[in-house]
CSV table of C-alpha atoms in Angstrom, one decimal:
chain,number,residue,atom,x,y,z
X,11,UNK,CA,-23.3,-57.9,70.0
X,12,UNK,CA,-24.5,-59.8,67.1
X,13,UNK,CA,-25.7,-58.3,64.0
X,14,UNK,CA,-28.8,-60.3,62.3
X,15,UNK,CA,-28.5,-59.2,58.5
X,16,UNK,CA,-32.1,-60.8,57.5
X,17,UNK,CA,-35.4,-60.2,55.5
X,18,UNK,CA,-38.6,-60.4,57.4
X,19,UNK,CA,-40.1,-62.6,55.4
X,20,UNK,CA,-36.8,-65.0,54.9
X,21,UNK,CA,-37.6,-68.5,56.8
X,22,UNK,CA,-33.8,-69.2,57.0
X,23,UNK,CA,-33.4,-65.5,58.5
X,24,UNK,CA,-36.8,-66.2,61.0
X,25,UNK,CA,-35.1,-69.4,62.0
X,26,UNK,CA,-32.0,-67.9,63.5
X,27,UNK,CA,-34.3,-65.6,64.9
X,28,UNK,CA,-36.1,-68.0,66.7
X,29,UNK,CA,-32.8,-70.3,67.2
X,30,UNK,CA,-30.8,-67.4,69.2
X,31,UNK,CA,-33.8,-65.9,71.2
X,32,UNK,CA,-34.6,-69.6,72.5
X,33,UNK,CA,-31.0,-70.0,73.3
X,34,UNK,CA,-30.4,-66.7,74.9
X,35,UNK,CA,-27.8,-65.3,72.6
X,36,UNK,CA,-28.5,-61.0,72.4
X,37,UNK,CA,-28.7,-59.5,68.7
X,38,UNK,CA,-29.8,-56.7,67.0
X,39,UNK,CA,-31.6,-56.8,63.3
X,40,UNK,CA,-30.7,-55.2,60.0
X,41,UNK,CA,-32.7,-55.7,57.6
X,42,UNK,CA,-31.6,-56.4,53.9
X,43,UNK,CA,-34.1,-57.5,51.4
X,44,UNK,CA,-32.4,-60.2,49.0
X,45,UNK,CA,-34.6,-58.8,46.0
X,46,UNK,CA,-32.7,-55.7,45.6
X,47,UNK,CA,-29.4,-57.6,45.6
X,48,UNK,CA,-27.4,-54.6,47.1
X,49,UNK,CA,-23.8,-54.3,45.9
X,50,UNK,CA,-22.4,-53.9,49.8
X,51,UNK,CA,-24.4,-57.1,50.7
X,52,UNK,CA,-22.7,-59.4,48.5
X,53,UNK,CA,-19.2,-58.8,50.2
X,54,UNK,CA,-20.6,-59.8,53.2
X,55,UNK,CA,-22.5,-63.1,52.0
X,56,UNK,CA,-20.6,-64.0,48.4
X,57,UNK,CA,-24.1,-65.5,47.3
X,58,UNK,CA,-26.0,-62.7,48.5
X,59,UNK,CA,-28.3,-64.5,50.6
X,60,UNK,CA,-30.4,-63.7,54.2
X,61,UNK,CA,-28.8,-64.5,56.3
X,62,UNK,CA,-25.5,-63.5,57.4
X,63,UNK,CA,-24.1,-62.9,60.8
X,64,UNK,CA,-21.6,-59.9,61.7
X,65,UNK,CA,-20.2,-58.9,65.6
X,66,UNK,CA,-19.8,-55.4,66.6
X,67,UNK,CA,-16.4,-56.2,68.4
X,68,UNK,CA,-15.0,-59.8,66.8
X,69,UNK,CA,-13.5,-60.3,63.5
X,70,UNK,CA,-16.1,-62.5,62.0
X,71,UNK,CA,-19.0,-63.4,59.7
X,72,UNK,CA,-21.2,-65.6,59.2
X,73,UNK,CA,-23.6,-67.4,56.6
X,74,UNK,CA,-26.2,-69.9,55.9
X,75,UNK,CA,-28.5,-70.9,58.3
X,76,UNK,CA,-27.6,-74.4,58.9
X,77,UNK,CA,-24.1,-73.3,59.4
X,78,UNK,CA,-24.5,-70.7,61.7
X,79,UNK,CA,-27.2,-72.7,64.0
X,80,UNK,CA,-24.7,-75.2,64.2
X,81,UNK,CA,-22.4,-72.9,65.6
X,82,UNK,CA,-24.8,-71.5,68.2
X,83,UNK,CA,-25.1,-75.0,69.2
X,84,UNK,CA,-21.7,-76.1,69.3
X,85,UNK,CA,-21.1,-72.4,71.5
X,86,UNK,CA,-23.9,-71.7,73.6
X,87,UNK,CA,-25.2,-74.5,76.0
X,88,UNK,CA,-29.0,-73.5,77.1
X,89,UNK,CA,-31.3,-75.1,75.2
X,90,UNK,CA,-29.4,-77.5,73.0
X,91,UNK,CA,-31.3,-78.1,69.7
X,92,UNK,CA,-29.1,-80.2,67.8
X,93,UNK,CA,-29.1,-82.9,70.9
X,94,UNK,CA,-29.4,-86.6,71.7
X,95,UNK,CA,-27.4,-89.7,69.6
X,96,UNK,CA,-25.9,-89.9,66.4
X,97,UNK,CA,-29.2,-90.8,65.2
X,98,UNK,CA,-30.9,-89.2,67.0
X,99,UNK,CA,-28.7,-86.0,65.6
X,100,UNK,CA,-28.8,-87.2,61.6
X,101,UNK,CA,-33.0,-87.6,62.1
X,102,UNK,CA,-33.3,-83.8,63.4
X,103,UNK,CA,-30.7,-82.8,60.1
X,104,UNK,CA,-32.9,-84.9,58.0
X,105,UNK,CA,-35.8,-82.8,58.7
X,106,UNK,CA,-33.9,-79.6,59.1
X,107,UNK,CA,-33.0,-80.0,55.1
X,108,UNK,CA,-36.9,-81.3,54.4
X,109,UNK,CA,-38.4,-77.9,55.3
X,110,UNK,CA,-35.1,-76.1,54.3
X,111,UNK,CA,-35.1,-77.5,51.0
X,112,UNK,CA,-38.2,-79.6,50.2
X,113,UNK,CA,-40.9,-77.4,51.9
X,114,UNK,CA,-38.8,-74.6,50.8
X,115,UNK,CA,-38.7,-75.5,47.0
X,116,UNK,CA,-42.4,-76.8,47.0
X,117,UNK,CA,-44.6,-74.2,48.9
X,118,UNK,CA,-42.3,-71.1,50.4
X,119,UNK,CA,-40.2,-70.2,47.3
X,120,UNK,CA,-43.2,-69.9,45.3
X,121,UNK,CA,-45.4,-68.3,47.1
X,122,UNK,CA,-42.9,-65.8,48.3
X,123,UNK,CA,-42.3,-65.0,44.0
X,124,UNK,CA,-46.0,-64.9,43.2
X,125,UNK,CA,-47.2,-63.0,45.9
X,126,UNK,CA,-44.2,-60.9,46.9
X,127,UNK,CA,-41.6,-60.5,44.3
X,128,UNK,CA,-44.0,-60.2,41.5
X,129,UNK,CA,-46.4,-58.4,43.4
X,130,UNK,CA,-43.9,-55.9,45.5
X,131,UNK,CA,-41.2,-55.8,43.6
X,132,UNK,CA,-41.8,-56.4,39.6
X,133,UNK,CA,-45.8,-55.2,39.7
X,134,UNK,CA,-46.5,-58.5,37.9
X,135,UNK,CA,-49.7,-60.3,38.1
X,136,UNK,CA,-49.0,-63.5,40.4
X,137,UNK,CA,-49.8,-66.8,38.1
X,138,UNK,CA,-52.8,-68.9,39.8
X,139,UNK,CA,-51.3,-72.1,38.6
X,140,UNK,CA,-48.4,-71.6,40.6
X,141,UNK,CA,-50.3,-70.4,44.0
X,142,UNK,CA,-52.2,-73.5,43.5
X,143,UNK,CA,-49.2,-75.5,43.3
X,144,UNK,CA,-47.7,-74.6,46.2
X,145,UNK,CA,-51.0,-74.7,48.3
X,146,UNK,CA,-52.0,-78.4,47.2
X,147,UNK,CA,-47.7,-79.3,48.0
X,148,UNK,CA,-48.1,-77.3,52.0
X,149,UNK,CA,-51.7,-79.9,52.2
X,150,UNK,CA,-48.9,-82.9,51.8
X,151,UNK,CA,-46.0,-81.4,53.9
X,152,UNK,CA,-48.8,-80.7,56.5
X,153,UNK,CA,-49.8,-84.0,56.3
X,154,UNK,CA,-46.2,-85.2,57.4
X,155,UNK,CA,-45.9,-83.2,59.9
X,156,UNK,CA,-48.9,-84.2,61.7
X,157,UNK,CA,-48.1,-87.7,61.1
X,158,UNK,CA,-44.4,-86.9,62.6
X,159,UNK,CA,-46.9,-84.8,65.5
X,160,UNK,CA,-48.9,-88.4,66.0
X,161,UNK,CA,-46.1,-90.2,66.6
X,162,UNK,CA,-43.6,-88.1,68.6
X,163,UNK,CA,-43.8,-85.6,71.1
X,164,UNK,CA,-41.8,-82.9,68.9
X,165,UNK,CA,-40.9,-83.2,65.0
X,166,UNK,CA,-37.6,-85.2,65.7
X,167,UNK,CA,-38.5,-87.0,68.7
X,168,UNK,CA,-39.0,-86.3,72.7
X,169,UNK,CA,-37.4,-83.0,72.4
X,170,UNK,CA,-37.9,-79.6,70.8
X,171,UNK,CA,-35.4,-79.1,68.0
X,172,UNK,CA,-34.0,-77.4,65.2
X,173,UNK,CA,-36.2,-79.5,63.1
X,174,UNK,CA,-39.7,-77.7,65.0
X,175,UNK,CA,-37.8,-74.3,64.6
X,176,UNK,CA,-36.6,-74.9,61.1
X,177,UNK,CA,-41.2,-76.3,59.9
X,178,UNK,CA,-42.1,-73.9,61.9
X,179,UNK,CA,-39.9,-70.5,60.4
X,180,UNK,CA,-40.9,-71.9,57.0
X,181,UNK,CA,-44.9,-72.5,57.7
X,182,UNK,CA,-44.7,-68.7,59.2
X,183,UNK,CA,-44.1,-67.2,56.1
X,184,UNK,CA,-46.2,-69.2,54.1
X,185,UNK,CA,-48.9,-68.8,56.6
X,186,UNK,CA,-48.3,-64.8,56.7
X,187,UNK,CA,-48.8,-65.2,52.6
X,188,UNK,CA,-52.2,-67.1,52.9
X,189,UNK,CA,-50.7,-70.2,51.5
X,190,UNK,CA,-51.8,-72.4,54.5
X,191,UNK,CA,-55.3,-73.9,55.0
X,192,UNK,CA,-54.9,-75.4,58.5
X,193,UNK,CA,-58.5,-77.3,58.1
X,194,UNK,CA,-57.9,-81.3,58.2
X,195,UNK,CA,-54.6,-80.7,60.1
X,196,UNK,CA,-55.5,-80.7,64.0
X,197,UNK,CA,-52.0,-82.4,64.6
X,198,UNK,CA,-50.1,-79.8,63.2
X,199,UNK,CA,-52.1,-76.7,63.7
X,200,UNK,CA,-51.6,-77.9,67.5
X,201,UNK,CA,-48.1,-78.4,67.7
X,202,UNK,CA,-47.5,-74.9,65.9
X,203,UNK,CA,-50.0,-73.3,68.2
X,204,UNK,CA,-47.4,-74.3,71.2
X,205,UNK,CA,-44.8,-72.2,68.7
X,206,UNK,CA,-47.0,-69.3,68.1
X,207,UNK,CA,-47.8,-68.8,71.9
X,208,UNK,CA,-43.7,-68.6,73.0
X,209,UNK,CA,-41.9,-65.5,73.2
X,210,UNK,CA,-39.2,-66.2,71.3
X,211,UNK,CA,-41.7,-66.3,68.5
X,212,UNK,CA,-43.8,-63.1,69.0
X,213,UNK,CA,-41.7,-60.4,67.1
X,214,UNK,CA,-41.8,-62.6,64.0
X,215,UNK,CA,-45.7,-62.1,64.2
X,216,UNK,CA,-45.6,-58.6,65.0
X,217,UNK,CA,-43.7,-58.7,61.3
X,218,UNK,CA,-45.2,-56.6,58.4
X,219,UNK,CA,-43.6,-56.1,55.0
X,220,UNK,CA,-45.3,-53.3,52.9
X,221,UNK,CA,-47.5,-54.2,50.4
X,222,UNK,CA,-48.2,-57.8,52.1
X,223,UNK,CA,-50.8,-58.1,54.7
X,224,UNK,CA,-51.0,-61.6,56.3
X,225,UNK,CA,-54.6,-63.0,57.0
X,226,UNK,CA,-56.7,-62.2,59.7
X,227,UNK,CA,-55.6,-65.9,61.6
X,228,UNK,CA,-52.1,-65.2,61.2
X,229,UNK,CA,-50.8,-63.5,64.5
X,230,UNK,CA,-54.0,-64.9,66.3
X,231,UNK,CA,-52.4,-67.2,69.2
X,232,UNK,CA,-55.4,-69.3,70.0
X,233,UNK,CA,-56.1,-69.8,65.7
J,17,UNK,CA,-22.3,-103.3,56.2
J,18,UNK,CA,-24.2,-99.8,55.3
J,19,UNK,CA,-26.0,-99.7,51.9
J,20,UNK,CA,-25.7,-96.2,50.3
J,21,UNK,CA,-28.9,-96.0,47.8
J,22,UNK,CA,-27.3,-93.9,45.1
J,23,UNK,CA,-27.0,-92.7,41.5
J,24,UNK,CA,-24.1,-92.5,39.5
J,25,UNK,CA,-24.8,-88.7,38.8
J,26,UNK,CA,-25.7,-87.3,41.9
J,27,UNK,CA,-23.2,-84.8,43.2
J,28,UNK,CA,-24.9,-85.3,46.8
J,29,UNK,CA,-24.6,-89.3,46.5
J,30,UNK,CA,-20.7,-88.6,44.9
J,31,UNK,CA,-20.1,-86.6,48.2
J,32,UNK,CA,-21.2,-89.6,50.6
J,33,UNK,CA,-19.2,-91.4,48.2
J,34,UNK,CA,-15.5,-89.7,48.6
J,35,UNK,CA,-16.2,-89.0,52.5
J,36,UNK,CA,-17.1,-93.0,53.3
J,37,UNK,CA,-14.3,-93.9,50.9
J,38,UNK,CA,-11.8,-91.6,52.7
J,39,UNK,CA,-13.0,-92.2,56.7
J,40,UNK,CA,-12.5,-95.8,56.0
J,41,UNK,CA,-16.2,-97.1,55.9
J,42,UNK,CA,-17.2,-100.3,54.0
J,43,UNK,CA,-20.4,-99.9,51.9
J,44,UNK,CA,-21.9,-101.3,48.7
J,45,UNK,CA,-23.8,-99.3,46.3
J,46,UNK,CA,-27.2,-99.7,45.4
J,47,UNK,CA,-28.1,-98.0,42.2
J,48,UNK,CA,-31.6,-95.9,42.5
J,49,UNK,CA,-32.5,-93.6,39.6
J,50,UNK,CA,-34.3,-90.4,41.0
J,51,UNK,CA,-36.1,-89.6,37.9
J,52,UNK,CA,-37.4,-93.0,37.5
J,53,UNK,CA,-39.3,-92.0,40.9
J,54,UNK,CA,-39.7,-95.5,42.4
J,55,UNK,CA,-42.4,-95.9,44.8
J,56,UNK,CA,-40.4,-98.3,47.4
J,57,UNK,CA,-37.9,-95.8,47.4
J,58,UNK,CA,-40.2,-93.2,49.3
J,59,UNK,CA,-40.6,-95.4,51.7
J,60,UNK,CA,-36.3,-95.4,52.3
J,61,UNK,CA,-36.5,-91.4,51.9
J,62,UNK,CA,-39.9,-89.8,51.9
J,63,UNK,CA,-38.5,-87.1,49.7
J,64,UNK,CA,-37.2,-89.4,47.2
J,65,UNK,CA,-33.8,-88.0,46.8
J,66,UNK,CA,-30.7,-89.9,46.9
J,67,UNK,CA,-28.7,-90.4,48.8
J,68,UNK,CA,-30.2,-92.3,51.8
J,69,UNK,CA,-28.3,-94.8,53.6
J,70,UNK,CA,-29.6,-98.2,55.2
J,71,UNK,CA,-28.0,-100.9,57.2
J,72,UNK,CA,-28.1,-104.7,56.6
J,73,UNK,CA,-27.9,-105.4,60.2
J,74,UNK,CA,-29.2,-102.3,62.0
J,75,UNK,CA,-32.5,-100.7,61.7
J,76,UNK,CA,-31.4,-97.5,61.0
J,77,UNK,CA,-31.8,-95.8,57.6
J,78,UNK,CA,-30.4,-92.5,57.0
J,79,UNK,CA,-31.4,-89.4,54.5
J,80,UNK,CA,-30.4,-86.1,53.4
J,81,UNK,CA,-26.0,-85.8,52.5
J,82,UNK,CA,-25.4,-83.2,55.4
J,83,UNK,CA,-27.0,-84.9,57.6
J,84,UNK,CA,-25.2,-88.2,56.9
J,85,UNK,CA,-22.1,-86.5,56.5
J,86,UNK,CA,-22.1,-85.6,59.9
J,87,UNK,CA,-23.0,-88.2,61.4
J,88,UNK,CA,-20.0,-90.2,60.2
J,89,UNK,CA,-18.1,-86.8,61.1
J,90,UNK,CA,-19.3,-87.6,64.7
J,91,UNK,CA,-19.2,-91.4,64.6
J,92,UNK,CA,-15.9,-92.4,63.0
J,93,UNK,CA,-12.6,-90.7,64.1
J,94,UNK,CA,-10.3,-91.4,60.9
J,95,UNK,CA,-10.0,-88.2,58.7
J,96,UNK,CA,-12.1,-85.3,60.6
J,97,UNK,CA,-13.6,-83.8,57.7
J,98,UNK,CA,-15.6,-80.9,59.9
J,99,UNK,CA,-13.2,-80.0,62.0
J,100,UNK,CA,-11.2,-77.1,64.2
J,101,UNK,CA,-12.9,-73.9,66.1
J,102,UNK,CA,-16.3,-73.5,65.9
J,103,UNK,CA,-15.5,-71.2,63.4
J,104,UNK,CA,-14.1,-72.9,61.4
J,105,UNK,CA,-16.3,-75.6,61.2
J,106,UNK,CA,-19.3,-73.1,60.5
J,107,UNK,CA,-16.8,-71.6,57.5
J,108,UNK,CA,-16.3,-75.5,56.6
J,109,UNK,CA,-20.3,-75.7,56.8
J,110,UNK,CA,-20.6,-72.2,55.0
J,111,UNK,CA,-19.1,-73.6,51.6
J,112,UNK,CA,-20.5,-77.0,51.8
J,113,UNK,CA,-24.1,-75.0,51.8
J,114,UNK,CA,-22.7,-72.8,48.7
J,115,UNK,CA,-21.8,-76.1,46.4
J,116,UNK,CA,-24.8,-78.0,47.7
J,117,UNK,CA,-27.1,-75.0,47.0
J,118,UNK,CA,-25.7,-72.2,44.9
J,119,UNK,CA,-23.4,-74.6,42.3
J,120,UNK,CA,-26.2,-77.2,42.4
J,121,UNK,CA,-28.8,-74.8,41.5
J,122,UNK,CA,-26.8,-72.6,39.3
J,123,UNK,CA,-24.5,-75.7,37.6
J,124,UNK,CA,-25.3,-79.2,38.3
J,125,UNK,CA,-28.7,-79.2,38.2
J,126,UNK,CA,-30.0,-77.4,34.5
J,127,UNK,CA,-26.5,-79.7,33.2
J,128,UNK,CA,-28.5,-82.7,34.9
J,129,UNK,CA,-31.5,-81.6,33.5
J,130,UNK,CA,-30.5,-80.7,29.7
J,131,UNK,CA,-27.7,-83.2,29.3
J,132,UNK,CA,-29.3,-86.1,31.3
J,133,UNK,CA,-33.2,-85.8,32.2
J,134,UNK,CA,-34.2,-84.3,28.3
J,135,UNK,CA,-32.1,-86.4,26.2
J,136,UNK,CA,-31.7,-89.8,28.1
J,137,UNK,CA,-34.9,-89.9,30.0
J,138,UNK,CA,-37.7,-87.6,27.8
J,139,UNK,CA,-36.0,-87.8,24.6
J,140,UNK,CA,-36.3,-84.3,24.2
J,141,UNK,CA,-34.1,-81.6,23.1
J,142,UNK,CA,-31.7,-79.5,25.6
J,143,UNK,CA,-32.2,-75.9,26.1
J,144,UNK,CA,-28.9,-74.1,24.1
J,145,UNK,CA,-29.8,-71.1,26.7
J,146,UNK,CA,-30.2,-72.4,30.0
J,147,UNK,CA,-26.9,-74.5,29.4
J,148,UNK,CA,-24.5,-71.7,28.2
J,149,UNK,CA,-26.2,-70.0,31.2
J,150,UNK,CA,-25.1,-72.6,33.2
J,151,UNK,CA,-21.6,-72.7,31.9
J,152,UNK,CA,-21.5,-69.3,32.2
J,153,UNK,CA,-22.4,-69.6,36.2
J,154,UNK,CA,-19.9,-72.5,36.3
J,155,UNK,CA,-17.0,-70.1,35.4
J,156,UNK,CA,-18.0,-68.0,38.1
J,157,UNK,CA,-18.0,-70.2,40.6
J,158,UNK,CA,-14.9,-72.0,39.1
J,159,UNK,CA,-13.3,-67.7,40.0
J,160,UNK,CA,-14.4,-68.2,43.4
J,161,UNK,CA,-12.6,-71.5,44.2
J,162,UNK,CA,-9.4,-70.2,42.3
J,163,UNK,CA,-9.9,-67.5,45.4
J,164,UNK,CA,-9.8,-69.7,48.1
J,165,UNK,CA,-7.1,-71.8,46.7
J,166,UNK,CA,-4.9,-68.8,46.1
J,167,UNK,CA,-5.3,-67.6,49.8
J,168,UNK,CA,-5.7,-70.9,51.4
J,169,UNK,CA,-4.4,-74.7,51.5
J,170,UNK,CA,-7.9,-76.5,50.9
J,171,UNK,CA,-10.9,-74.5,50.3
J,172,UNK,CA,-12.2,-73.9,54.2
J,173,UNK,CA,-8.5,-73.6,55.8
J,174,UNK,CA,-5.4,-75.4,56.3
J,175,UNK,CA,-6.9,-79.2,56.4
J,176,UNK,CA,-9.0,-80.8,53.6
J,177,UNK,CA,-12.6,-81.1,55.1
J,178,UNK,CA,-16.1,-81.5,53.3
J,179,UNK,CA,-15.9,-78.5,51.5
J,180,UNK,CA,-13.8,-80.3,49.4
J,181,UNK,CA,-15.6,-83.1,49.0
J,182,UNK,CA,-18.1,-81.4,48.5
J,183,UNK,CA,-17.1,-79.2,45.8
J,184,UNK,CA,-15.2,-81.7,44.0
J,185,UNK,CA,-18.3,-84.1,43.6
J,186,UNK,CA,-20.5,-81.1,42.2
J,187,UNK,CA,-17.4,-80.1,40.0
J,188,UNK,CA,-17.4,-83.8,38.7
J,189,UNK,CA,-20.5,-84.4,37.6
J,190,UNK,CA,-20.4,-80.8,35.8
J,191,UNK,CA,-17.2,-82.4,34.3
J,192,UNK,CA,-18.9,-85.5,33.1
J,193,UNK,CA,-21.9,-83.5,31.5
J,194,UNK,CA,-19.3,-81.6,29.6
J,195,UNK,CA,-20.5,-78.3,31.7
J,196,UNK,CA,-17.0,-76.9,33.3
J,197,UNK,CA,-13.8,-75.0,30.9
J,198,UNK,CA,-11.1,-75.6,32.9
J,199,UNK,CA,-9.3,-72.5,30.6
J,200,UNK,CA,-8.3,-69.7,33.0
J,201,UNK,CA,-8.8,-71.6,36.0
J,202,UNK,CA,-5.2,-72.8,36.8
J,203,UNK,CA,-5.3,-72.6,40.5
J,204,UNK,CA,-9.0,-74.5,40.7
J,205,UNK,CA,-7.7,-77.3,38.5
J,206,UNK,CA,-4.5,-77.9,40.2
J,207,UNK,CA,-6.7,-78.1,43.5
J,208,UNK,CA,-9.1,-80.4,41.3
J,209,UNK,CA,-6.2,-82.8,39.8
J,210,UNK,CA,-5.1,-83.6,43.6
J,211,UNK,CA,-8.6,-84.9,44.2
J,212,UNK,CA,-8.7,-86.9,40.8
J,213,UNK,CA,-6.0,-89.0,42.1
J,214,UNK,CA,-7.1,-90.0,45.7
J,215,UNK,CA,-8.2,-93.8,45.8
J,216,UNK,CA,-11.5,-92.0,46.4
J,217,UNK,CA,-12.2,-90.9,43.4
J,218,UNK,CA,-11.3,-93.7,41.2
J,219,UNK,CA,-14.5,-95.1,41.5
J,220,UNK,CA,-16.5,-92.0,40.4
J,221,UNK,CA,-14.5,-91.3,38.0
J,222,UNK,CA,-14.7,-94.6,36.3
J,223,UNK,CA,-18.8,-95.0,36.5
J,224,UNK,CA,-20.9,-94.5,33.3
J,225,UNK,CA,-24.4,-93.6,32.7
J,226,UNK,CA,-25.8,-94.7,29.5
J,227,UNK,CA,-26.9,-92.9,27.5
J,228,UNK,CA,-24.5,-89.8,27.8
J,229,UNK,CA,-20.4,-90.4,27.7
J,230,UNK,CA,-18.1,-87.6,29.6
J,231,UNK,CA,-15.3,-85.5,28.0
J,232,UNK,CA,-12.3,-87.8,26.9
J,233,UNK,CA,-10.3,-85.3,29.8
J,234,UNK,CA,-13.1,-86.3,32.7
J,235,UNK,CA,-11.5,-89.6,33.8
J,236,UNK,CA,-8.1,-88.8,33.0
J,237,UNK,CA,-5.8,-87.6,36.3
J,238,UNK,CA,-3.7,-85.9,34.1
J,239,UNK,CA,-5.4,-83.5,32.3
C-alpha cells in the first residue's frame, strides 16, 4: 500500500489526494507538518517538502507533486488526467504550473504564513497588508478561471484534468483560510461546486488543523 | 519555425534553450525582458513569464518550461530526455522540480534579483545579506549534485535527461551573476565542464546582458 506523507493543509499534498482517490489507487495518510521541519523527514524528501510517497512492500519513494501525478498517470489507466494531444497535454501542464506556482505564490503561500505559520506556529500577529494582498490576487485568478469555465467545459478543455484537480486543491485551502470571496464569480463557484460534491473530495473537507477553523461556507456542498 | 520568447537570463528560458538545441529543433529567439512587464506579452503568456513558445505557421503558442519540455519529449524522438521506467522518469521529474523550485528560489532568483533587477533595472543597491545567503544555499545545493554525480552517471541515472538541463541552466545563470564557488566541488564541476562544451551551450554561454558582465571563468570550457 502507498504511504501519503502530507500536511492537511498542503495544496500539493491535497492534490495527490484527490489525484489517487479519482484514479482508484489505495493509500493510507501520515501526516507531517513541513513547519516543524523534522530531521527524519528530510531523508525521505531532500527538500523537506509535502509531499512524498513511500510503499509498504517496494523499494521506492517518491516526491513533488507534479512528478508523482505523472507517474500515477503513466501507471494506472482509469481516469486518465494528463490525456488528449500534445497540445492538448502542454495546455493542461500550463495550468497545472499556474495554480502550482502562480496561484500558489500570489494567494496560498501567503495566506497559509499569515494565518497559519504566524498564527499556529510563531504566535505572531498576521500583517493585514499581506492578507489583503493575497485576497485582491485570488479576485484575479478567480477571474481566469471563470473565464477558462466560460469557454470550456473543464479548465483545460472537454475533459476533467489535472489542471481542475491541481485550482481546485489550491482554492481549498485558501477557501478553508477565508481568503476567497466567491461573490462576482458564478463561473467558478459552479465549476468547484461539481468538485466539492465528489467523493474523492469529501475527506479534504472533513479536514481540520488546530488552531484554524475554516468559514461557515467551507464544507457546505450546495455554498 | 517555433519562436521561443525568451530572456538571456532566465534559467527556465536557458533550459528550453539546451533541450531544443540538443533534440534537433529549429527556433529563433525573441528577446522579451520580464521585468520590463510588456503588456502584449500577457497576451502570449497570461502570467508573463518567459519562456512561451509560438509558431509562425501554426496557431499554437505554448507556456510554462515543463510543460514545453514535455511536449517536445513526446513530440520529437531524437535524444529522449524523460525517459526509462516510470520510475525513473518520476526520479528524472523529481530533480527537474528541485532546480526549478528549490535552486531557483534559494539561488537564481535573489542573484537575479540583487545582481540584475536592483542594479540594472532600479538602480538600487544589492542586499550584501540575502546574496551571501544565497551563495551560501548555492554551495549546498552545489553538495547535493556532487552526490548524485559520485553515485551516478548523470544526475537522474545512467542517461543524461532534463535534470541536467535543467540543473545546468540554473547553475549558469548563477555562474554568470558571479553567485556559484566552484572550490570543493570537484565532482559537480567536472559534471558541469561536460555541459559547457556541448554545441548547446555555446550559445548561452556567449550571450550578454548589459549592464552586468559574468566572471572571466563563466564562458570559458576550461575552467
Amino acid at each position: 500500500m502507498w504511504r501519503l506523507h502530507h500536511f492537511a493543509l498542503c495544496p500539493f499534498s491535497r492534490k495527490l489526494r484527490l489525484l489517487m482517490s479519482e484514479k482508484g489507487v489505495p493509500f493510507t495518510l501520515e501526516e507531517e507538518n513541513p513547519f516543524a521541519m523534522r530531521e527524519e523527514f528530510f531523508l525521505i524528501n531532500p527538500t523537506g517538502r509535502t509531499p512524498a510517497l513511500t510503499h509498504e512492500d517496494k523499494d521506492i519513494t517518491l516526491a513533488d507533486s507534479r512528478a508523482i501525478a505523472e507517474y500515477f498517470d503513466e501507471t494506472v489507466e482509469k481516469n486518465p488526467m494528463i490525456n488528449g494531444t500534445a497540445a492538448g497535454r502542454a495546455e493542461i501542464r500550463r495550468l497545472v504550473a499556474l495554480f502550482d506556482e502562480n496561484f500558489w505564490g500570489d494567494v496560498t503561500a501567503p495566506l497559509l504564513s499569515e494565518r497559519y505559520a504566524k498564527r499556529v506556529v510563531a504566535r505572531a500577529a498576521p500583517d493585514s497588508r499581506a492578507l489583503r494582498d493575497a485576497m485582491r490576487l485570488a479576485d484575479q485568478h478567480l477571474d481566469y478561471i471563470d473565464y477558462l469555465v466560460d469557454h470550456r467545459r473543464w479548465l483545460a478543455g472537454a475533459t476533467m484534468s489535472l489542471a481542475d484537480l491541481t485550482a481546485a486543491a489550491q482554492i481549498s485551502v485558501a477557501d478553508y483560510l477565508g481568503g476567497i470571496d466567491w461573490r462576482g464569480h458564478e463561473s467558478a463557484r459552479g465549476w468547484y461546486s461539481v468538485f466539492k460534491s465528489r467523493p474523492s473530495f469529501q475527506p479534504l473537507l472533513a479536514d481540520r488543523v488546530d488552531g484554524v477553523a475554516p468559514p461557515r461556507h467551507y464544507s457546505d456542498v450546495n455554498a
